[in-house]
Amino acid sequence: MNAPVPKPWVMAIAPYVPGRATADDGRRLVKLSANENPLGTSPAARAALEAESRSLDRYPDPGASILREAVAAKYGLDPARVIYGSGSDDVLHLAAGAFAGPGDEVIFVHYGFAVYEIATRRVGATPVVAPDKDYATDVDAILACVTDRTRIVFIANPNNPTGTFTPRAEIARLHAALPVHVLLVIDQAYAEYIDADDDDHGLMLAMTTPNVLVTRTFSKIYGLAAERIGWGYGAAPLIEAMHRIRLPFNITTAGQQAAVAALGDTGFVDTARAHNATWRAWLAEEIASLGNRGLRVVPSKANFLLVLFEGDVTAELAYKGLMERGYIVRWLPGQGLPHGLRMTIGTEAETRGLAAALRDVVGG
Ligand SMILES: *Cc1c(COP(=O)(O)O)cnc(C)c1O
């Protein structure tokens, strides 16, 4: 050995591929590849962030009190049981780090969020992939993967990159059938986009049971992706274990202030939700009207659509054609979806432009 040797489980990680913003030749494109908020950020959140620029010399509050209090007040939670992270990705890593290690198994779905596999491998645990049911989460398939070694099940609801939603009754059935020593992580990065009646009761399970962790983020509907603020909620012993491995000052002062202001701006969130519902439905209709070109839209409750290319126009060709016309979407061959493009719902102009470019590319 003549150089430091990385751990084999680290070398088994396929690095995360972020959504792109530029074309192969460096041109800036309309970025519809990272599920960001096309309406920007709440003005109140921006003002709160700017106000913090006066006190950059001080460490942030290590206990993130203002964030925990605001989140708890909004959802009726116990602030002591709110964990926080540098984005909810951080919270997902804390869950894996506290509850899984070498020899343990962690289950997630085939077309699941890429971070679950990275977080699993990072701690030396073994990923176990449950097959999907026509791109949606299949509770029976997940349960069939459970063994004595299972420690965590990660699901996103709505799921990314499919946009599919697992209804409350199915989440309840999954939770009821899991052994209580298995941690069920319900990643609700897109929860604010669903209708109130559709609530999957994840937070209710996190409040009342010992083995459910719900995660949320300020990166999507709140339009604060740049600030990296996420949080999680679960039983006190879960949260206590995660705090032991959390970096001492893992969220910034300005980020916390911005997040608290964003939580309070319900008008901005309502506008973003309504915009998304309108233009997601419109884009799905437009794609359906492209005629017999083999394009299929997976039903979505999130702020994006997964479009499957099942005819002679390939997803790769469409991806390149859209890029030439100024639009960058997400092509995911590395996630088992060489035949799919994930498209974020943009502004009205961006969404209309994307639909026109797609029509041009596929010749519908
Ligand atoms: C975007 C996303 C996240 C989190 O993002 P952060 O910016 O790290 O909070 C988590 N889970 C899913 C499924 C996502 O799509």
Tab-separated table of C-alpha atoms and ligand atoms in Angstrom:
chain	number	residue	atom	x	y	z
A	1	MET	CA	0.000	0.000	0.000
A	2	ASN	CA	1.605	3.271	-1.055
A	3	ALA	CA	-1.379	5.594	-0.663
A	4	PRO	CA	-4.386	5.887	1.638
A	5	VAL	CA	-6.994	3.280	0.703
A	6	PRO	CA	-10.644	4.363	0.651
A	7	LYS	CA	-13.089	1.954	2.232
A	8	PRO	CA	-14.569	-0.493	-0.296
A	9	TRP	CA	-18.130	0.608	0.536
A	10	VAL	CA	-17.172	4.200	-0.266
A	11	MET	CA	-15.699	3.170	-3.613
A	12	ALA	CA	-18.979	1.315	-4.334
A	13	ILE	CA	-20.855	4.658	-4.321
A	14	ALA	CA	-21.843	6.017	-7.729
A	15	PRO	CA	-21.496	9.786	-7.127
A	16	TYR	CA	-24.697	11.882	-7.045
A	17	VAL	CA	-25.344	13.610	-10.385
A	18	PRO	CA	-26.873	17.067	-9.822
A	19	GLY	CA	-29.349	18.673	-12.243
A	20	ARG	CA	-27.517	20.614	-14.932
A	21	ALA	CA	-27.951	24.318	-15.750
A	22	THR	CA	-25.821	24.609	-18.910
A	23	ALA	CA	-25.591	22.905	-22.307
A	24	ASP	CA	-22.588	20.832	-23.425
A	25	ASP	CA	-21.162	24.005	-24.995
A	26	GLY	CA	-21.596	26.007	-21.769
A	27	ARG	CA	-24.715	27.965	-22.816
A	28	ARG	CA	-27.106	28.748	-19.931
A	29	LEU	CA	-30.442	27.019	-20.396
A	30	VAL	CA	-33.908	27.174	-18.903
A	31	LYS	CA	-33.233	24.872	-15.965
A	32	LEU	CA	-36.018	22.364	-15.447
A	33	SER	CA	-33.738	19.677	-14.047
A	34	ALA	CA	-33.680	20.151	-10.276
A	35	ASN	CA	-37.320	20.662	-9.157
A	36	GLU	CA	-36.629	24.191	-7.932
A	37	ASN	CA	-39.415	26.733	-7.420
A	38	PRO	CA	-39.978	28.668	-10.684
A	39	LEU	CA	-41.576	31.532	-8.704
A	40	GLY	CA	-38.364	32.126	-6.758
A	41	THR	CA	-38.352	32.806	-3.032
A	42	SER	CA	-40.786	34.512	-0.658
A	43	PRO	CA	-39.818	38.218	-0.380
A	44	ALA	CA	-40.127	37.880	3.421
A	45	ALA	CA	-37.565	35.065	3.413
A	46	ARG	CA	-35.199	37.101	1.273
A	47	ALA	CA	-35.499	40.087	3.619
A	48	ALA	CA	-34.831	37.893	6.679
A	49	LEU	CA	-31.743	36.489	5.015
A	50	GLU	CA	-30.412	39.909	4.062
A	51	ALA	CA	-30.870	41.186	7.612
A	52	GLU	CA	-28.480	38.502	8.866
A	53	SER	CA	-25.552	39.827	6.859
A	54	ARG	CA	-24.654	42.070	9.816
A	55	SER	CA	-23.583	39.275	12.152
A	56	LEU	CA	-21.415	36.933	10.148
A	57	ASP	CA	-18.730	36.657	12.828
A	58	ARG	CA	-20.859	34.596	15.223
A	59	TYR	CA	-21.555	30.866	15.090
A	60	PRO	CA	-25.172	29.943	14.452
A	61	ASP	CA	-27.385	28.759	17.312
A	62	PRO	CA	-26.295	25.098	17.551
A	63	GLY	CA	-29.767	24.146	18.757
A	64	ALA	CA	-31.553	25.906	15.871
A	65	SER	CA	-34.197	27.028	18.356
A	66	ILE	CA	-36.026	29.505	16.147
A	67	LEU	CA	-36.327	26.945	13.358
A	68	ARG	CA	-37.489	24.135	15.646
A	69	GLU	CA	-40.022	26.390	17.367
A	70	ALA	CA	-41.446	27.672	14.092
A	71	VAL	CA	-41.752	24.215	12.552
A	72	ALA	CA	-43.301	22.816	15.723
A	73	ALA	CA	-45.814	25.678	15.957
A	74	LYS	CA	-46.839	25.265	12.332
A	75	TYR	CA	-47.481	21.508	12.485
A	76	GLY	CA	-48.399	21.033	16.144
A	77	LEU	CA	-45.179	19.185	17.024
A	78	ASP	CA	-42.861	18.965	20.030
A	79	PRO	CA	-39.892	21.262	19.217
A	80	ALA	CA	-37.548	18.945	21.149
A	81	ARG	CA	-38.221	16.211	18.590
A	82	VAL	CA	-37.332	18.292	15.490
A	83	ILE	CA	-33.922	17.461	13.969
A	84	TYR	CA	-32.444	19.732	11.297
A	85	GLY	CA	-29.865	19.429	8.579
A	86	SER	CA	-28.006	21.011	5.730
A	87	GLY	CA	-30.893	20.184	3.424
A	88	SER	CA	-33.024	17.159	4.135
A	89	ASP	CA	-30.274	15.141	2.426
A	90	ASP	CA	-28.259	15.715	5.598
A	91	VAL	CA	-31.142	14.402	7.719
A	92	LEU	CA	-31.358	11.276	5.523
A	93	HIS	CA	-27.626	10.710	6.073
A	94	LEU	CA	-28.075	11.191	9.838
A	95	ALA	CA	-30.775	8.506	9.816
A	96	ALA	CA	-28.555	6.056	7.946
A	97	GLY	CA	-25.582	6.881	10.162
A	98	ALA	CA	-27.459	6.371	13.401
A	99	PHE	CA	-29.430	3.234	12.479
A	100	ALA	CA	-27.474	1.227	9.890
A	101	GLY	CA	-23.936	-0.070	9.516
A	102	PRO	CA	-21.926	-2.970	8.073
A	103	GLY	CA	-24.003	-6.149	7.862
A	104	ASP	CA	-27.326	-4.297	7.956
A	105	GLU	CA	-29.774	-3.967	5.087
A	106	VAL	CA	-31.573	-0.822	3.945
A	107	ILE	CA	-34.563	-1.055	1.599
A	108	PHE	CA	-35.691	1.493	-0.994
A	109	VAL	CA	-37.648	1.295	-4.243
A	110	HIS	CA	-36.202	0.740	-7.710
A	111	TYR	CA	-36.982	4.204	-9.027
A	112	GLY	CA	-36.228	5.918	-5.737
A	113	PHE	CA	-34.324	9.032	-4.691
A	114	ALA	CA	-30.600	8.658	-5.441
A	115	VAL	CA	-29.481	9.814	-1.989
A	116	TYR	CA	-30.866	6.662	-0.265
A	117	GLU	CA	-28.326	4.408	-1.942
A	118	ILE	CA	-25.466	6.835	-1.254
A	119	ALA	CA	-26.445	7.198	2.420
A	120	THR	CA	-26.731	3.398	2.755
A	121	ARG	CA	-23.370	2.611	1.187
A	122	ARG	CA	-21.635	5.446	3.009
A	123	VAL	CA	-22.177	3.682	6.343
A	124	GLY	CA	-21.191	0.267	4.964
A	125	ALA	CA	-24.755	-1.104	4.949
A	126	THR	CA	-26.204	-3.159	2.098
A	127	PRO	CA	-28.788	-1.593	-0.250
A	128	VAL	CA	-31.822	-3.768	-1.040
A	129	VAL	CA	-33.920	-2.597	-3.991
A	130	ALA	CA	-37.662	-3.365	-4.029
A	131	PRO	CA	-39.254	-3.693	-7.485
A	132	ASP	CA	-41.801	-1.055	-8.511
A	133	LYS	CA	-45.409	-1.473	-9.681
A	134	ASP	CA	-45.585	0.453	-12.983
A	135	TYR	CA	-43.128	3.053	-11.564
A	136	ALA	CA	-45.029	3.444	-8.279
A	137	THR	CA	-44.027	2.253	-4.807
A	138	ASP	CA	-45.184	-1.332	-4.211
A	139	VAL	CA	-45.748	-1.917	-0.491
A	140	ASP	CA	-45.922	-5.704	-0.881
A	141	ALA	CA	-42.622	-5.728	-2.779
A	142	ILE	CA	-40.979	-3.702	0.021
A	143	LEU	CA	-42.364	-6.042	2.688
A	144	ALA	CA	-41.080	-9.059	0.736
A	145	CYS	CA	-37.544	-7.599	1.030
A	146	VAL	CA	-37.618	-7.403	4.847
A	147	THR	CA	-35.194	-9.784	6.611
A	148	ASP	CA	-33.669	-10.063	10.081
A	149	ARG	CA	-30.990	-7.684	8.875
A	150	THR	CA	-33.310	-4.880	7.718
A	151	ARG	CA	-32.747	-1.660	9.675
A	152	ILE	CA	-34.261	1.114	7.542
A	153	VAL	CA	-36.880	1.511	4.798
A	154	PHE	CA	-36.606	4.783	2.854
A	155	ILE	CA	-39.583	5.963	0.829
A	156	ALA	CA	-40.304	9.355	-0.713
A	157	ASN	CA	-43.931	10.438	-0.887
A	158	PRO	CA	-44.485	11.862	-3.468
A	159	ASN	CA	-41.556	9.963	-4.958
A	160	ASN	CA	-38.709	11.447	-6.969
A	161	PRO	CA	-38.050	10.864	-9.897
A	162	THR	CA	-41.455	9.276	-10.618
A	163	GLY	CA	-43.822	11.819	-8.976
A	164	THR	CA	-46.004	8.905	-7.848
A	165	PHE	CA	-47.875	9.056	-4.550
A	166	THR	CA	-48.514	6.274	-2.038
A	167	PRO	CA	-51.903	6.824	-0.368
A	168	ARG	CA	-52.385	7.002	3.392
A	169	ALA	CA	-53.884	3.482	3.638
A	170	GLU	CA	-50.844	1.967	1.905
A	171	ILE	CA	-48.422	3.871	4.151
A	172	ALA	CA	-50.398	2.637	7.167
A	173	ARG	CA	-50.275	-0.935	5.850
A	174	LEU	CA	-46.508	-0.699	5.277
A	175	HIS	CA	-45.910	0.673	8.752
A	176	ALA	CA	-48.172	-1.890	10.421
A	177	ALA	CA	-46.399	-4.818	8.741
A	178	LEU	CA	-42.827	-3.667	9.462
A	179	PRO	CA	-41.098	-5.012	12.573
A	180	VAL	CA	-40.960	-2.171	15.101
A	181	HIS	CA	-37.153	-2.196	15.164
A	182	VAL	CA	-37.109	-1.158	11.476
A	183	LEU	CA	-36.970	2.614	10.979
A	184	LEU	CA	-39.451	3.819	8.341
A	185	VAL	CA	-38.207	7.082	6.815
A	186	ILE	CA	-40.956	8.954	4.958
A	187	ASP	CA	-39.254	11.635	2.865
A	188	GLN	CA	-41.842	14.355	2.242
A	189	ALA	CA	-39.743	16.750	0.160
A	190	TYR	CA	-42.812	17.444	-2.020
A	191	ALA	CA	-45.529	17.203	0.660
A	192	GLU	CA	-46.517	20.867	0.318
A	193	TYR	CA	-47.591	20.246	-3.290
A	194	ILE	CA	-50.288	17.715	-2.402
A	195	ASP	CA	-53.880	18.607	-1.475
A	196	ALA	CA	-54.634	18.674	2.253
A	197	ASP	CA	-57.106	15.757	1.873
A	198	ASP	CA	-54.334	13.601	0.433
A	199	ASP	CA	-52.092	13.892	3.517
A	200	ASP	CA	-50.369	10.512	3.916
A	201	HIS	CA	-50.424	10.839	7.743
A	202	GLY	CA	-46.651	10.470	7.870
A	203	LEU	CA	-46.352	13.193	10.499
A	204	MET	CA	-49.112	11.513	12.524
A	205	LEU	CA	-47.088	8.275	12.497
A	206	ALA	CA	-43.926	10.189	13.435
A	207	MET	CA	-45.798	11.751	16.376
A	208	THR	CA	-47.346	8.566	17.707
A	209	THR	CA	-45.067	5.616	16.898
A	210	PRO	CA	-41.472	4.745	17.879
A	211	ASN	CA	-40.106	3.944	14.413
A	212	VAL	CA	-41.130	6.621	11.884
A	213	LEU	CA	-38.993	9.581	10.808
A	214	VAL	CA	-40.539	12.173	8.474
A	215	THR	CA	-38.220	14.516	6.582
A	216	ARG	CA	-39.089	17.872	5.006
A	217	THR	CA	-37.147	20.515	3.104
A	218	PHE	CA	-37.112	24.237	2.391
A	219	SER	CA	-35.522	23.571	-1.012
A	220	LYS	CA	-38.661	22.904	-3.043
A	221	ILE	CA	-41.910	24.829	-2.519
A	222	TYR	CA	-40.234	27.338	-0.167
A	223	GLY	CA	-37.696	28.256	-2.844
A	224	LEU	CA	-34.675	28.175	-0.514
A	225	ALA	CA	-32.546	25.497	-2.184
A	226	ALA	CA	-29.445	27.685	-1.971
A	227	GLU	CA	-29.661	27.909	1.827
A	228	ARG	CA	-29.712	24.131	2.508
A	229	ILE	CA	-32.304	23.805	5.257
A	230	GLY	CA	-34.154	20.566	5.994
A	231	TRP	CA	-35.698	18.992	9.060
A	232	GLY	CA	-37.027	15.725	10.401
A	233	TYR	CA	-39.468	14.585	13.071
A	234	GLY	CA	-39.696	11.372	15.042
A	235	ALA	CA	-39.746	9.755	18.476
A	236	ALA	CA	-37.355	11.318	21.012
A	237	PRO	CA	-34.895	8.355	21.083
A	238	LEU	CA	-34.529	8.490	17.281
A	239	ILE	CA	-33.781	12.204	17.344
A	240	GLU	CA	-31.406	11.868	20.292
A	241	ALA	CA	-29.319	9.265	18.417
A	242	MET	CA	-29.164	11.408	15.283
A	243	HIS	CA	-27.971	14.448	17.253
A	244	ARG	CA	-24.891	12.478	18.354
A	245	ILE	CA	-23.555	12.379	14.787
A	246	ARG	CA	-24.893	15.740	13.582
A	247	LEU	CA	-22.183	18.310	12.841
A	248	PRO	CA	-22.281	20.928	15.629
A	249	PHE	CA	-23.305	23.920	13.495
A	250	ASN	CA	-24.938	22.224	10.538
A	251	ILE	CA	-27.343	24.992	9.507
A	252	THR	CA	-26.530	28.644	9.059
A	253	THR	CA	-27.995	31.602	10.931
A	254	ALA	CA	-29.264	33.292	7.776
A	255	GLY	CA	-30.726	30.034	6.497
A	256	GLN	CA	-32.659	29.545	9.725
A	257	GLN	CA	-33.996	33.102	9.649
A	258	ALA	CA	-35.013	32.757	6.004
A	259	ALA	CA	-36.705	29.421	6.655
A	260	VAL	CA	-38.724	30.798	9.571
A	261	ALA	CA	-39.882	33.750	7.449
A	262	ALA	CA	-40.705	31.411	4.561
A	263	LEU	CA	-42.848	29.235	6.846
A	264	GLY	CA	-44.820	32.320	7.804
A	265	ASP	CA	-45.480	33.400	4.212
A	266	THR	CA	-48.408	31.095	3.513
A	267	GLY	CA	-49.528	33.303	0.619
A	268	PHE	CA	-46.338	32.540	-1.299
A	269	VAL	CA	-46.687	28.815	-0.679
A	270	ASP	CA	-50.365	28.781	-1.716
A	271	THR	CA	-49.524	30.625	-4.923
A	272	ALA	CA	-46.707	28.202	-5.705
A	273	ARG	CA	-48.946	25.177	-5.072
A	274	ALA	CA	-51.731	26.532	-7.283
A	275	HIS	CA	-49.284	27.494	-10.042
A	276	ASN	CA	-47.801	24.021	-9.958
A	277	ALA	CA	-51.171	22.254	-10.095
A	278	THR	CA	-52.301	24.368	-13.061
A	279	TRP	CA	-49.178	23.997	-15.155
A	280	ARG	CA	-48.513	20.365	-14.261
A	281	ALA	CA	-51.996	19.483	-15.533
A	282	TRP	CA	-51.510	21.656	-18.611
A	283	LEU	CA	-48.144	20.103	-19.476
A	284	ALA	CA	-49.471	16.557	-18.964
A	285	GLU	CA	-52.334	17.344	-21.384
A	286	GLU	CA	-49.973	18.837	-23.941
A	287	ILE	CA	-47.752	15.765	-23.852
A	288	ALA	CA	-50.773	13.458	-24.097
A	289	SER	CA	-51.870	15.419	-27.183
A	290	LEU	CA	-48.579	14.784	-28.998
A	291	GLY	CA	-50.277	11.934	-30.775
A	292	ASN	CA	-49.086	8.428	-31.278
A	293	ARG	CA	-45.392	8.999	-30.557
A	294	GLY	CA	-45.133	6.611	-27.605
A	295	LEU	CA	-44.790	9.266	-24.901
A	296	ARG	CA	-46.413	8.432	-21.559
A	297	VAL	CA	-46.724	10.719	-18.534
A	298	VAL	CA	-46.508	9.008	-15.137
A	299	PRO	CA	-49.243	10.464	-12.852
A	300	SER	CA	-47.537	13.025	-10.581
A	301	LYS	CA	-48.384	14.785	-7.337
A	302	ALA	CA	-45.047	16.618	-7.235
A	303	ASN	CA	-43.609	19.657	-9.041
A	304	PHE	CA	-42.366	17.653	-12.010
A	305	LEU	CA	-43.485	15.046	-14.530
A	306	LEU	CA	-41.707	11.843	-15.471
A	307	VAL	CA	-42.244	11.294	-19.183
A	308	LEU	CA	-41.563	7.806	-20.571
A	309	PHE	CA	-40.491	7.389	-24.186
A	310	GLU	CA	-41.914	4.058	-25.278
A	311	GLY	CA	-42.017	4.619	-29.053
A	312	ASP	CA	-39.306	5.309	-31.641
A	313	VAL	CA	-38.393	8.745	-30.290
A	314	THR	CA	-35.903	7.950	-27.525
A	315	ALA	CA	-35.554	9.885	-24.290
A	316	GLU	CA	-31.920	10.545	-25.148
A	317	LEU	CA	-32.866	12.080	-28.490
A	318	ALA	CA	-35.549	14.221	-26.879
A	319	TYR	CA	-33.130	15.261	-24.118
A	320	LYS	CA	-30.599	16.459	-26.674
A	321	GLY	CA	-33.262	18.081	-28.825
A	322	LEU	CA	-34.644	20.000	-25.861
A	323	MET	CA	-31.126	21.091	-24.924
A	324	GLU	CA	-30.545	22.431	-28.445
A	325	ARG	CA	-33.766	24.424	-28.060
A	326	GLY	CA	-32.674	25.917	-24.743
A	327	TYR	CA	-34.307	23.611	-22.150
A	328	ILE	CA	-32.485	21.336	-19.734
A	329	VAL	CA	-34.523	18.550	-18.163
A	330	ARG	CA	-33.309	15.476	-16.289
A	331	TRP	CA	-32.331	12.330	-18.165
A	332	LEU	CA	-31.685	9.519	-15.696
A	333	PRO	CA	-29.937	6.581	-17.361
A	334	GLY	CA	-27.936	6.073	-14.161
A	335	GLN	CA	-31.146	5.457	-12.208
A	336	GLY	CA	-32.529	2.768	-14.481
A	337	LEU	CA	-34.464	5.308	-16.541
A	338	PRO	CA	-32.675	5.592	-19.900
A	339	HIS	CA	-36.201	5.791	-21.378
A	340	GLY	CA	-37.443	8.636	-19.157
A	341	LEU	CA	-37.100	12.408	-18.789
A	342	ARG	CA	-38.027	14.213	-15.603
A	343	MET	CA	-39.297	17.732	-16.274
A	344	THR	CA	-39.751	20.345	-13.545
A	345	ILE	CA	-42.837	22.561	-13.836
A	346	GLY	CA	-41.471	26.021	-14.672
A	347	THR	CA	-43.049	29.442	-15.032
A	348	GLU	CA	-45.928	29.741	-17.491
A	349	ALA	CA	-43.568	30.956	-20.225
A	350	GLU	CA	-41.038	28.194	-19.515
A	351	THR	CA	-43.713	25.503	-19.478
A	352	ARG	CA	-45.275	26.695	-22.728
A	353	GLY	CA	-41.807	26.936	-24.261
A	354	LEU	CA	-40.895	23.442	-23.110
A	355	ALA	CA	-44.093	21.991	-24.575
A	356	ALA	CA	-43.476	23.735	-27.913
A	357	ALA	CA	-39.869	22.536	-27.990
A	358	LEU	CA	-40.940	18.984	-27.201
A	359	ARG	CA	-43.576	19.084	-29.938
A	360	ASP	CA	-40.885	20.255	-32.328
A	361	VAL	CA	-38.489	17.494	-31.249
A	362	VAL	CA	-40.903	14.576	-31.425
A	363	GLY	CA	-42.819	15.931	-34.422
A	364	GLY	CA	-46.276	15.536	-32.890
B	1	LIG	C1	-35.060	17.464	-3.391
B	1	LIG	C2	-35.259	16.255	-2.540
B	1	LIG	C3	-34.757	16.172	-1.246
B	1	LIG	C4	-33.976	17.167	-0.565
B	1	LIG	O1	-33.325	18.077	-0.847
B	1	LIG	P1	-32.535	19.061	0.126
B	1	LIG	O2	-32.265	20.188	-0.745
B	1	LIG	O3	-31.318	18.302	0.575
B	1	LIG	O4	-33.435	19.346	1.276
B	1	LIG	C5	-35.008	15.060	-0.491
B	1	LIG	N1	-35.724	14.049	-0.981
B	1	LIG	C6	-36.236	14.076	-2.207
B	1	LIG	C7	-37.044	12.956	-2.662
B	1	LIG	C8	-36.003	15.170	-3.033
B	1	LIG	O5	-36.467	15.165	-4.277
